[in-house]
PDB file of C-alpha atoms in Angstrom:
ATOM      1  CA  UNK A 101     103.522 116.017  96.687  1.00 74.00           C
ATOM      2  CA  UNK A 102     105.376 115.211  93.421  1.00 94.00           C
ATOM      3  CA  UNK A 103     106.133 111.717  94.822  1.00 94.00           C
ATOM      4  CA  UNK A 104     102.437 111.052  95.260  1.00 94.00           C
ATOM      5  CA  UNK A 105     101.688 112.287  91.754  1.00 97.00           C
ATOM      6  CA  UNK A 106     104.338 109.878  90.347  1.00 97.00           C
ATOM      7  CA  UNK A 107     102.797 107.165  92.499  1.00 97.00           C
ATOM      8  CA  UNK A 108      99.307 107.960  91.165  1.00 97.00           C
ATOM      9  CA  UNK A 109     100.576 107.666  87.621  1.00 98.00           C
ATOM     10  CA  UNK A 110     102.267 104.294  88.536  1.00 98.00           C
ATOM     11  CA  UNK A 111      98.930 103.002  89.878  1.00 97.00           C
ATOM     12  CA  UNK A 112      96.958 104.048  86.830  1.00 97.00           C
ATOM     13  CA  UNK A 113      99.584 102.601  84.445  1.00 98.00           C
ATOM     14  CA  UNK A 114      99.644  99.291  86.414  1.00 97.00           C
ATOM     15  CA  UNK A 115      95.842  99.001  86.392  1.00 97.00           C
ATOM     16  CA  UNK A 116      95.870  99.872  82.597  1.00 97.00           C
ATOM     17  CA  UNK A 117      98.512  97.158  82.072  1.00 97.00           C
ATOM     18  CA  UNK A 118      96.470  94.582  83.947  1.00 95.00           C
ATOM     19  CA  UNK A 119      93.402  95.487  81.830  1.00 95.00           C
ATOM     20  CA  UNK A 120      95.456  95.045  78.639  1.00 97.00           C
ATOM     21  CA  UNK A 121      96.730  91.796  80.023  1.00 96.00           C
ATOM     22  CA  UNK A 122      93.151  90.504  80.083  1.00 94.00           C
ATOM     23  CA  UNK A 123      92.544  91.874  76.632  1.00 94.00           C
ATOM     24  CA  UNK A 124      95.732  90.296  75.233  1.00 96.00           C
ATOM     25  CA  UNK A 125      94.030  86.860  75.344  1.00 95.00           C
ATOM     26  CA  UNK A 126      97.139  85.155  76.799  1.00 95.00           C
ATOM     27  CA  UNK A 127      99.481  87.165  74.525  1.00 97.00           C
ATOM     28  CA  UNK A 128      97.726  86.062  71.290  1.00 97.00           C
ATOM     29  CA  UNK A 129      96.598  89.602  70.355  1.00 97.00           C
ATOM     30  CA  UNK A 130      99.682  91.761  69.559  1.00 97.00           C
ATOM     31  CA  UNK A 131      98.305  95.272  70.233  1.00 98.00           C
ATOM     32  CA  UNK A 132      96.879  94.671  73.725  1.00 97.00           C
ATOM     33  CA  UNK A 133     100.053  92.669  74.522  1.00 98.00           C
ATOM     34  CA  UNK A 134     102.262  95.596  73.455  1.00 98.00           C
ATOM     35  CA  UNK A 135     100.183  98.082  75.353  1.00 98.00           C
ATOM     36  CA  UNK A 136     100.322  95.864  78.455  1.00 98.00           C
ATOM     37  CA  UNK A 137     104.084  95.710  78.293  1.00 98.00           C
ATOM     38  CA  UNK A 138     104.401  99.512  77.766  1.00 98.00           C
ATOM     39  CA  UNK A 139     102.046 100.210  80.676  1.00 98.00           C
ATOM     40  CA  UNK A 140     103.893  97.937  83.014  1.00 98.00           C
ATOM     41  CA  UNK A 141     107.394  99.382  82.123  1.00 98.00           C
ATOM     42  CA  UNK A 142     106.033 103.000  82.489  1.00 98.00           C
ATOM     43  CA  UNK A 143     104.384 101.996  85.793  1.00 97.00           C
ATOM     44  CA  UNK A 144     107.637 100.788  87.244  1.00 97.00           C
ATOM     45  CA  UNK A 145     109.434 103.913  85.979  1.00 97.00           C
ATOM     46  CA  UNK A 146     106.806 106.121  87.695  1.00 97.00           C
ATOM     47  CA  UNK A 147     107.092 104.018  90.847  1.00 97.00           C
ATOM     48  CA  UNK A 148     110.799 104.417  90.809  1.00 96.00           C
ATOM     49  CA  UNK A 149     110.365 108.187  90.722  1.00 97.00           C
ATOM     50  CA  UNK A 150     108.059 108.057  93.731  1.00 96.00           C
ATOM     51  CA  UNK A 151     110.732 106.065  95.621  1.00 96.00           C
ATOM     52  CA  UNK A 152     113.071 108.971  95.424  1.00 95.00           C
ATOM     53  CA  UNK A 153     110.955 110.482  98.332  1.00 93.00           C
ATOM     54  CA  UNK A 154     108.715 107.742  99.689  1.00 92.00           C
ATOM     55  CA  UNK A 155     109.893 104.633 101.626  1.00 90.00           C
ATOM     56  CA  UNK A 156     109.704 101.446  99.555  1.00 91.00           C
ATOM     57  CA  UNK A 157     107.315  99.720 102.008  1.00 86.00           C
ATOM     58  CA  UNK A 158     104.865 102.543 102.085  1.00 86.00           C
ATOM     59  CA  UNK A 159     104.983 103.267  98.305  1.00 91.00           C
ATOM     60  CA  UNK A 160     104.607  99.639  97.411  1.00 89.00           C
ATOM     61  CA  UNK A 161     101.753  99.059  99.817  1.00 87.00           C
ATOM     62  CA  UNK A 162      99.884 102.055  98.460  1.00 89.00           C
ATOM     63  CA  UNK A 163     100.746 101.033  94.856  1.00 92.00           C
ATOM     64  CA  UNK A 164      99.636  97.417  95.318  1.00 90.00           C
ATOM     65  CA  UNK A 165      96.621  98.142  97.506  1.00 89.00           C
ATOM     66  CA  UNK A 166      95.062 100.842  95.354  1.00 90.00           C
ATOM     67  CA  UNK A 167      96.008  98.844  92.202  1.00 93.00           C
ATOM     68  CA  UNK A 168      94.035  95.916  93.514  1.00 90.00           C
ATOM     69  CA  UNK A 169      91.061  98.112  94.283  1.00 90.00           C
ATOM     70  CA  UNK A 170      91.016  99.838  90.927  1.00 93.00           C
ATOM     71  CA  UNK A 171      91.729  96.589  89.030  1.00 94.00           C
ATOM     72  CA  UNK A 172      88.666  95.037  90.743  1.00 93.00           C
ATOM     73  CA  UNK A 173      86.501  98.033  89.924  1.00 93.00           C
ATOM     74  CA  UNK A 174      87.635  97.996  86.309  1.00 94.00           C
ATOM     75  CA  UNK A 175      87.037  94.225  86.078  1.00 93.00           C
ATOM     76  CA  UNK A 176      83.403  94.816  87.229  1.00 94.00           C
ATOM     77  CA  UNK A 177      82.664  97.942  85.221  1.00 94.00           C
ATOM     78  CA  UNK A 178      84.641  97.362  81.965  1.00 93.00           C
ATOM     79  CA  UNK A 179      85.122  93.623  81.722  1.00 90.00           C
ATOM     80  CA  UNK A 180      81.711  92.754  83.299  1.00 93.00           C
ATOM     81  CA  UNK A 181      83.119  90.320  85.766  1.00 92.00           C
ATOM     82  CA  UNK A 182      81.260  89.748  89.055  1.00 93.00           C
ATOM     83  CA  UNK A 183      82.718  89.918  92.514  1.00 92.00           C
ATOM     84  CA  UNK A 184      81.010  88.285  95.548  1.00 94.00           C
ATOM     85  CA  UNK A 185      80.510  89.880  98.995  1.00 95.00           C
ATOM     86  CA  UNK A 186      83.743  88.337 100.320  1.00 96.00           C
ATOM     87  CA  UNK A 187      85.794  89.949  97.517  1.00 93.00           C
ATOM     88  CA  UNK A 188      84.198  93.354  98.285  1.00 92.00           C
ATOM     89  CA  UNK A 189      84.751  92.891 101.998  1.00 95.00           C
ATOM     90  CA  UNK A 190      88.449  92.101 101.348  1.00 92.00           C
ATOM     91  CA  UNK A 191      88.740  95.188  99.144  1.00 91.00           C
ATOM     92  CA  UNK A 192      87.186  97.231 101.950  1.00 91.00           C
ATOM     93  CA  UNK A 193      89.903  96.005 104.289  1.00 93.00           C
ATOM     94  CA  UNK A 194      92.571  97.099 101.789  1.00 88.00           C
ATOM     95  CA  UNK A 195      91.035 100.541 101.654  1.00 87.00           C
ATOM     96  CA  UNK A 196      91.040 100.779 105.437  1.00 91.00           C
ATOM     97  CA  UNK A 197      94.726  99.672 105.550  1.00 88.00           C
ATOM     98  CA  UNK A 198      95.859 102.252 103.022  1.00 83.00           C
ATOM     99  CA  UNK A 199      93.933 104.972 104.910  1.00 85.00           C
ATOM    100  CA  UNK A 200      95.425 103.914 108.260  1.00 88.00           C
ATOM    101  CA  UNK A 201      98.986 103.892 106.740  1.00 82.00           C
ATOM    102  CA  UNK A 202      98.524 107.419 105.182  1.00 78.00           C
ATOM    103  CA  UNK A 203      96.793 109.046 108.143  1.00 84.00           C
ATOM    104  CA  UNK A 204      98.516 107.459 111.168  1.00 85.00           C
ATOM    105  CA  UNK A 205     101.928 106.174 110.046  1.00 79.00           C
ATOM    106  CA  UNK A 206     104.955 108.397 110.676  1.00 77.00           C
ATOM    107  CA  UNK A 207     106.865 106.295 108.107  1.00 73.00           C
ATOM    108  CA  UNK A 208     104.767 107.658 105.159  1.00 56.00           C
ATOM    109  CA  UNK A 209     107.012 110.656 104.476  1.00 55.00           C
ATOM    110  CA  UNK A 210     104.198 113.234 104.401  1.00 50.00           C
TER     111      UNK A 210
END
């Protein structure tokens, strides 16, 4: 379970880094740029901790998939960016894929 906690921190930190990336205004604002770099480094550290237990393919798929979903949600709620139906449908497929991997895959290291 500790590996999944580390993975959750990695996801939250990666999403935070992506949000700060948007706020950095192409690296012209120093504080959001520094926060972005710190979040990304911390995210990879947390991901490396999860990899002590979880296989790379599973951990990375969950990290990337949930990161995409949460980044899209943050972009809509916080950054006020719009997503069309095709984007939401694609995000739905990602959710289904993550669920299938975690429920049915014997590789996941549960």
